[in-house]
Structure formats: C-alpha cells, structure tokens
CSV table of C-alpha atoms in Angstrom, one decimal:
chain,number,residue,atom,x,y,z
A,247,MET,CA,-32.1,1.2,-74.3
A,248,ILE,CA,-34.9,0.6,-71.9
A,249,ASP,CA,-34.0,0.4,-68.2
A,250,VAL,CA,-35.7,-2.9,-67.2
A,251,ASN,CA,-36.3,-4.8,-64.0
A,252,GLN,CA,-37.3,-8.0,-65.8
A,253,ILE,CA,-34.9,-10.8,-65.3
A,254,VAL,CA,-33.8,-13.1,-68.0
A,255,SER,CA,-32.9,-16.5,-66.4
A,256,SER,CA,-29.3,-17.5,-66.4
A,257,LEU,CA,-30.3,-20.6,-68.4
A,258,GLU,CA,-31.9,-18.5,-71.2
A,259,ARG,CA,-29.0,-16.0,-71.1
A,260,ASN,CA,-26.4,-18.7,-71.5
A,261,TYR,CA,-28.4,-20.3,-74.3
A,262,ILE,CA,-28.7,-17.0,-76.2
A,263,LEU,CA,-24.9,-16.4,-75.8
A,264,LYS,CA,-24.1,-20.0,-77.0
A,265,LEU,CA,-26.3,-19.5,-80.1
A,266,LEU,CA,-24.8,-16.1,-80.9
A,267,LYS,CA,-21.3,-17.5,-80.8
A,268,GLU,CA,-22.4,-20.0,-83.4
A,269,GLY,CA,-23.9,-17.3,-85.6
A,270,LYS,CA,-27.5,-18.3,-84.6
A,271,ARG,CA,-30.4,-16.6,-82.8
A,272,ILE,CA,-32.9,-17.8,-80.3
A,273,ASP,CA,-35.7,-17.2,-82.7
A,274,GLY,CA,-34.0,-19.0,-85.6
A,275,ARG,CA,-32.7,-16.0,-87.5
A,276,GLY,CA,-29.3,-15.3,-88.8
A,277,LEU,CA,-27.2,-12.5,-87.2
A,278,PHE,CA,-28.2,-9.9,-89.7
A,279,GLU,CA,-31.7,-11.0,-90.5
A,280,PHE,CA,-34.8,-8.9,-89.6
A,281,ARG,CA,-38.0,-10.3,-88.3
A,282,GLU,CA,-41.0,-10.3,-90.6
A,283,ILE,CA,-42.5,-6.8,-91.2
A,284,LYS,CA,-46.2,-6.2,-91.8
A,285,ILE,CA,-47.7,-2.8,-92.6
A,286,THR,CA,-51.3,-1.6,-92.7
A,287,THR,CA,-52.0,2.0,-93.5
A,288,ASN,CA,-55.0,4.3,-93.2
A,289,PHE,CA,-56.6,2.3,-90.4
A,290,SER,CA,-57.7,5.4,-88.5
A,291,PRO,CA,-60.4,7.6,-90.1
A,292,LYS,CA,-59.7,10.4,-87.7
A,293,ALA,CA,-56.1,10.9,-88.7
A,294,GLU,CA,-54.8,12.5,-91.9
A,295,GLY,CA,-52.6,9.4,-92.3
A,296,SER,CA,-51.9,6.3,-90.2
A,297,ALA,CA,-49.8,3.1,-90.1
A,298,ASP,CA,-49.9,0.0,-88.0
A,299,VAL,CA,-46.5,-1.8,-88.2
A,300,PHE,CA,-45.5,-5.2,-86.8
A,301,LEU,CA,-41.8,-6.0,-86.6
A,302,GLY,CA,-42.1,-9.6,-85.5
A,303,ASP,CA,-44.4,-9.2,-82.5
A,304,THR,CA,-43.3,-5.7,-81.8
A,305,ARG,CA,-46.1,-3.3,-82.8
A,306,VAL,CA,-46.1,0.4,-83.3
A,307,MET,CA,-49.1,2.5,-84.5
A,308,CYS,CA,-48.5,6.0,-85.9
A,309,GLY,CA,-51.0,8.7,-86.8
A,310,ILE,CA,-50.5,12.0,-88.6
A,311,LYS,CA,-52.4,15.2,-87.6
A,312,TYR,CA,-51.9,18.8,-88.6
A,313,ASP,CA,-52.4,22.3,-87.4
A,314,ILE,CA,-51.7,25.7,-89.0
A,315,GLY,CA,-49.3,28.1,-87.2
A,316,LYS,CA,-46.5,30.5,-87.6
A,317,PRO,CA,-43.2,29.3,-89.0
A,318,TYR,CA,-39.9,29.5,-87.1
A,319,SER,CA,-38.2,32.8,-87.7
A,320,ASP,CA,-35.1,31.1,-89.1
A,321,ASN,CA,-37.2,29.2,-91.7
A,322,PRO,CA,-40.0,31.5,-92.5
A,323,ASP,CA,-41.0,29.6,-95.7
A,324,GLN,CA,-40.9,26.1,-94.3
A,325,GLY,CA,-43.5,24.0,-92.4
A,326,VAL,CA,-42.7,22.0,-89.3
A,327,VAL,CA,-42.7,18.3,-88.6
A,328,THR,CA,-42.7,17.2,-85.0
A,329,VAL,CA,-42.5,13.6,-83.7
A,330,MET,CA,-43.9,12.3,-80.4
A,331,SER,CA,-43.7,8.8,-79.0
A,332,GLU,CA,-45.7,7.2,-76.2
A,333,TYR,CA,-45.1,3.9,-74.5
A,334,VAL,CA,-48.6,2.5,-74.0
A,335,PRO,CA,-48.8,0.7,-70.6
A,336,ILE,CA,-50.5,-2.4,-72.2
A,337,ALA,CA,-47.5,-2.9,-74.4
A,338,SER,CA,-45.3,-4.3,-71.6
A,339,PRO,CA,-45.3,-4.8,-67.9
A,340,MET,CA,-42.2,-2.6,-67.9
A,341,PHE,CA,-44.3,0.4,-69.1
A,342,GLU,CA,-46.3,2.5,-66.6
A,343,SER,CA,-48.8,5.3,-66.8
A,344,GLY,CA,-47.6,8.8,-66.0
A,345,PRO,CA,-45.3,11.4,-67.5
A,346,PRO,CA,-43.4,10.6,-70.6
A,347,ARG,CA,-40.4,8.3,-70.0
A,348,GLU,CA,-36.9,9.5,-70.8
A,349,ASP,CA,-36.5,6.7,-73.3
A,350,SER,CA,-39.8,7.6,-75.0
A,351,ILE,CA,-38.6,11.1,-75.5
A,352,GLN,CA,-35.2,9.8,-76.8
A,353,LEU,CA,-37.0,7.5,-79.2
A,354,ALA,CA,-39.0,10.4,-80.6
A,355,ARG,CA,-35.8,12.4,-81.1
A,356,VAL,CA,-34.2,9.5,-83.0
A,357,VAL,CA,-37.1,9.1,-85.3
A,358,ASP,CA,-37.3,12.8,-85.8
A,359,ARG,CA,-33.7,13.1,-86.7
A,360,GLY,CA,-34.1,10.3,-89.2
A,361,ILE,CA,-36.9,12.3,-90.9
A,362,ARG,CA,-35.3,15.7,-90.6
A,363,HIS,CA,-31.7,15.0,-91.6
A,364,THR,CA,-32.7,13.1,-94.7
A,365,ASN,CA,-35.0,16.0,-96.0
A,366,CYS,CA,-37.7,13.3,-96.0
A,367,VAL,CA,-40.6,15.8,-96.0
A,368,ASP,CA,-40.6,18.8,-98.4
A,369,ASN,CA,-41.0,21.4,-95.7
A,370,LYS,CA,-41.3,24.3,-98.3
A,371,LYS,CA,-44.4,22.7,-99.7
A,372,LEU,CA,-45.9,22.9,-96.2
A,373,CYS,CA,-45.7,26.7,-96.4
A,374,ILE,CA,-49.0,28.6,-96.9
A,375,GLU,CA,-47.6,32.1,-96.7
A,376,PRO,CA,-44.0,33.0,-95.8
A,377,PHE,CA,-43.6,34.5,-92.3
A,378,LYS,CA,-47.4,34.1,-91.8
A,379,ALA,CA,-48.7,30.6,-91.9
A,380,VAL,CA,-47.4,27.0,-92.4
A,381,TYR,CA,-48.6,23.5,-91.8
A,382,ILE,CA,-47.4,21.9,-88.6
A,383,LEU,CA,-47.4,18.1,-88.9
A,384,PHE,CA,-47.7,15.9,-85.8
A,385,VAL,CA,-46.2,12.4,-86.1
A,386,ASP,CA,-47.6,10.5,-83.1
A,387,CYS,CA,-46.1,7.1,-82.5
A,388,TYR,CA,-47.6,4.7,-80.0
A,389,MET,CA,-45.7,1.6,-78.8
A,390,MET,CA,-48.5,-1.0,-78.6
A,391,ASP,CA,-46.6,-4.3,-78.1
A,392,TYR,CA,-42.9,-4.4,-77.0
A,393,PHE,CA,-40.9,-7.4,-78.1
A,394,GLY,CA,-37.7,-5.6,-78.9
A,395,ASN,CA,-36.3,-3.0,-81.3
A,396,LEU,CA,-38.9,-0.2,-81.0
A,397,THR,CA,-36.6,2.2,-82.8
A,398,ASP,CA,-36.7,0.5,-86.2
A,399,ALA,CA,-40.4,-0.3,-85.9
A,400,ALA,CA,-41.3,3.3,-85.0
A,401,ALA,CA,-39.2,4.7,-87.9
A,402,ILE,CA,-41.1,2.5,-90.4
A,403,ALA,CA,-44.4,3.4,-88.9
A,404,ALA,CA,-43.7,7.1,-89.1
A,405,ILE,CA,-42.6,7.0,-92.7
A,406,ALA,CA,-45.6,4.8,-93.8
A,407,ALA,CA,-48.0,7.1,-92.0
A,408,LEU,CA,-46.5,10.2,-93.7
A,409,LEU,CA,-46.7,8.5,-97.1
A,410,SER,CA,-50.3,7.7,-96.5
A,411,ALA,CA,-51.3,11.1,-95.3
A,412,LYS,CA,-53.4,13.8,-97.1
A,413,ILE,CA,-54.0,17.3,-95.8
A,414,PRO,CA,-56.4,20.0,-96.9
A,415,GLY,CA,-54.8,22.6,-99.3
A,416,ALA,CA,-54.9,26.2,-98.1
A,417,LYS,CA,-54.3,29.7,-99.5
A,418,TRP,CA,-53.6,33.0,-97.8
A,419,GLU,CA,-56.5,35.4,-98.2
A,420,ASP,CA,-57.6,38.5,-96.2
A,421,ASP,CA,-54.8,37.8,-93.7
A,422,GLU,CA,-55.8,34.3,-92.9
A,423,ALA,CA,-55.4,30.8,-94.2
A,424,ILE,CA,-58.5,29.3,-95.9
A,425,TRP,CA,-59.2,26.0,-97.5
A,426,ASP,CA,-58.6,26.1,-101.3
A,427,GLY,CA,-60.9,23.1,-101.9
A,428,THR,CA,-58.2,20.5,-102.4
A,429,ILE,CA,-56.9,17.5,-100.4
A,430,ASN,CA,-53.3,16.8,-101.1
A,431,PRO,CA,-50.7,14.2,-100.2
A,432,ILE,CA,-47.5,15.2,-98.3
A,433,THR,CA,-44.5,15.5,-100.6
A,434,ILE,CA,-41.9,12.9,-99.5
A,435,HIS,CA,-38.5,13.2,-101.1
A,436,GLU,CA,-36.6,10.5,-99.2
A,437,ILE,CA,-37.6,7.3,-97.4
A,438,PRO,CA,-35.1,6.9,-94.4
A,439,LEU,CA,-35.0,3.6,-92.6
A,440,SER,CA,-33.5,2.8,-89.2
A,441,ILE,CA,-31.2,-0.2,-88.8
A,442,THR,CA,-30.3,-1.1,-85.3
A,443,PHE,CA,-27.4,-3.4,-84.3
A,444,GLY,CA,-27.2,-5.0,-80.9
A,445,ARG,CA,-24.1,-6.2,-79.1
A,446,ILE,CA,-23.5,-8.9,-76.6
A,447,GLY,CA,-19.9,-9.5,-75.9
A,448,GLU,CA,-18.1,-9.6,-79.2
A,449,THR,CA,-21.1,-10.6,-81.2
A,450,ILE,CA,-23.0,-8.0,-83.2
A,451,PHE,CA,-26.5,-8.6,-84.8
A,452,THR,CA,-29.4,-6.7,-86.2
A,453,ASP,CA,-33.0,-6.2,-85.0
A,454,PRO,CA,-32.7,-7.5,-81.4
A,455,ASN,CA,-35.7,-9.2,-80.0
A,456,LEU,CA,-36.8,-8.7,-76.5
A,457,SER,CA,-34.7,-11.5,-74.9
A,458,GLU,CA,-31.6,-10.2,-76.7
A,459,GLU,CA,-32.4,-6.6,-75.8
A,460,LEU,CA,-32.7,-7.3,-72.1
A,461,ILE,CA,-29.2,-8.8,-71.9
A,462,MET,CA,-27.3,-7.0,-74.6
A,463,ASP,CA,-24.4,-4.6,-73.6
A,464,GLY,CA,-25.7,-1.9,-75.9
A,465,SER,CA,-26.9,-1.0,-79.4
A,466,ILE,CA,-26.4,1.5,-82.2
A,467,ALA,CA,-29.0,2.7,-84.7
A,468,PHE,CA,-28.2,4.1,-88.2
A,469,ALA,CA,-30.7,6.2,-90.2
A,470,VAL,CA,-30.0,5.4,-93.9
A,471,ASP,CA,-31.6,7.3,-96.8
A,472,GLU,CA,-32.3,6.2,-100.4
A,473,LYS,CA,-29.1,7.6,-101.6
A,474,LYS,CA,-27.3,5.1,-99.4
A,475,GLN,CA,-26.1,7.8,-97.0
A,476,ILE,CA,-26.1,7.5,-93.2
A,477,THR,CA,-27.7,10.7,-91.9
A,478,SER,CA,-27.8,10.0,-88.2
A,479,ILE,CA,-26.4,7.6,-85.6
A,480,GLN,CA,-27.7,6.9,-82.1
A,481,LYS,CA,-25.8,4.9,-79.5
A,482,TYR,CA,-27.5,3.2,-76.6
A,483,GLY,CA,-26.1,1.4,-73.6
A,484,SER,CA,-22.5,0.9,-72.3
A,485,ALA,CA,-21.1,-1.1,-75.2
A,486,THR,CA,-18.0,0.2,-76.8
A,487,TRP,CA,-17.4,0.1,-80.6
A,488,THR,CA,-14.1,0.3,-82.4
A,489,VAL,CA,-13.7,2.6,-85.4
A,490,ASP,CA,-13.3,-0.5,-87.6
A,491,GLU,CA,-16.5,-2.0,-86.2
A,492,ILE,CA,-18.4,1.2,-86.8
A,493,MET,CA,-17.2,1.4,-90.4
A,494,GLU,CA,-18.1,-2.3,-91.0
A,495,ILE,CA,-21.6,-2.1,-89.5
A,496,SER,CA,-22.3,1.2,-91.2
A,497,GLN,CA,-21.7,-0.4,-94.5
A,498,LYS,CA,-23.9,-3.4,-93.4
A,499,ALA,CA,-26.6,-0.9,-92.4
A,500,ILE,CA,-26.6,0.5,-95.9
A,501,GLU,CA,-26.9,-2.9,-97.4
A,502,ILE,CA,-29.7,-4.0,-95.1
A,503,ALA,CA,-31.6,-0.8,-95.6
A,504,ASP,CA,-31.4,-1.1,-99.3
A,505,ASP,CA,-32.7,-4.7,-99.2
A,506,LEU,CA,-35.5,-3.8,-96.8
A,507,ARG,CA,-36.6,-0.8,-98.8
A,508,LYS,CA,-37.0,-3.0,-101.9
A,509,LYS,CA,-39.0,-5.6,-99.9
A,510,LEU,CA,-41.2,-3.1,-98.2
A,511,ASN,CA,-41.9,-0.9,-101.2
A,512,LEU,CA,-43.1,1.8,-98.9
A,513,ARG,CA,-44.1,4.2,-101.7
A,514,GLN,CA,-47.0,1.9,-102.5
A,515,TYR,CA,-48.7,3.4,-99.4
A,516,VAL,CA,-48.9,6.9,-101.0
A,517,ARG,CA,-52.6,7.7,-101.0
A,518,LYS,CA,-53.9,8.7,-104.5
C-alpha cells in the first residue's frame, strides 16, 4: 500500500466508514463490486503488444518489448518474462520523479508472480535454441492515473498486452539467431486475474478506490487462474486477517475472478 501524505478529511472518513457499515460505498458500489473496466489494445505502434486499461479512473498502460539473450542455466530451454512498473509523476501528486519507488518494485513483483505462478506464458515456446538463445519479454507497466487499486489494473493491463503481442520468429543458424520470416503471437495458456480486498475495521470490500485506499487498514491481493486456483497472495498494510476470513475471501476472489473473466473476454485481444 502506498505511503501517502495526503489527508482525507475526518468528515469524509466518517462518511466512508458509515457507508461501509451499511454495506455501501462512497461511489455507489456494493462491497464486492468492481468499477467499470475499459481496455484498448495495440495503441502503440512501437511495441510488440500494448494495452491501455481503465479501472474506474485508475489508468495503467502496458507495453511488450523483446530481446534475444541466453537462458538461465536452470531452465536452458525456456524464455524469460520480466515485469517492470513505473509510477508516472503526472499520475498523482503523491508520485515524484527519481529512482524507482519501493512500492513500484513491489507492484511489479506481484504482477510478475501472477504471470509466472500460473504458467501464463508458454516459456518453452520462447526458446530459439536450448542453452544458446531465447526470447526475453519485457512487460513494462506505467501507472498513468492513480485513483486506487493499481495492482488489479496493472495485472489486467499486463495480460491484455501479452495477449495482443506478436514477435518475429527466429531460428538458430551458423551459431546465431536469425529471423525466419514469420511474426507470431505469444502462446498464452492461462489468464490470471488479480482480485484485491481492502479492509477498514471489520468491513472487507473489493477494488478499493482512492479515498478508501488512503484510510484502509490494509489489503490483500489474490492471483486467480482459469482453473479457479489461487496461485499467489500478497498482503499490504497492517491489517490482520483470521484464517476463516482468508478462506472466505479466497473463495470470493475465485467467484469474482470467474465473473470478471467472462465479462472481459480477454482472449478477444489475441492479435491474428
């Protein structure tokens, strides 16, 4: 959770708390209702794939680039997917220019785990020649407007960008990788989604907006794959969660992810 100096007035805070106790939200949503999600892909002609995602007013752009390099020694026949996130200063008065923020690095790791632990990308198909050359995919996420819940928005942007991406095919010849004349989509096996729950007092809710995020005690994000399995969990803040609460909201995360996946139909963004 972002360390902020912005102050929410006691009047607004008390109003938010009152609504939450009544099962309502300051923006009119139910406790477990997501804001509207809008997705545009392939907006960047310079990227192999790209996605522009709005989660309510929160906006995340993601671009896919690639390089060819040597594989890791423990996975000599697998390509590499690496995630980066950047908090663009114009996204919020709370973001400043300079070295990567700690929460920016953490966000990239959370999105990366969601992709990696679900076997989202077929890394073996990113291999050009075992031990010699593989594709290295760079998933670059840019936080353009911050109005709460960057984690879920970035996760959607990363997956949509990967689905929309195409990279040149290559073959190994004369001890080097050369273009084989084809342009191919990236093979995606699973479409993970991140579902974040916020907590204020005893009230738990999904997709916190900015006002809620600034006053909440903490949050927890679940990565859920298409097989309805939770593949990673990330806890933020000082809030404590009982085992029963974790079990209950993990099941809720699976239900919400399944519903969102049907509504978003992310595979429509695969570039032919």
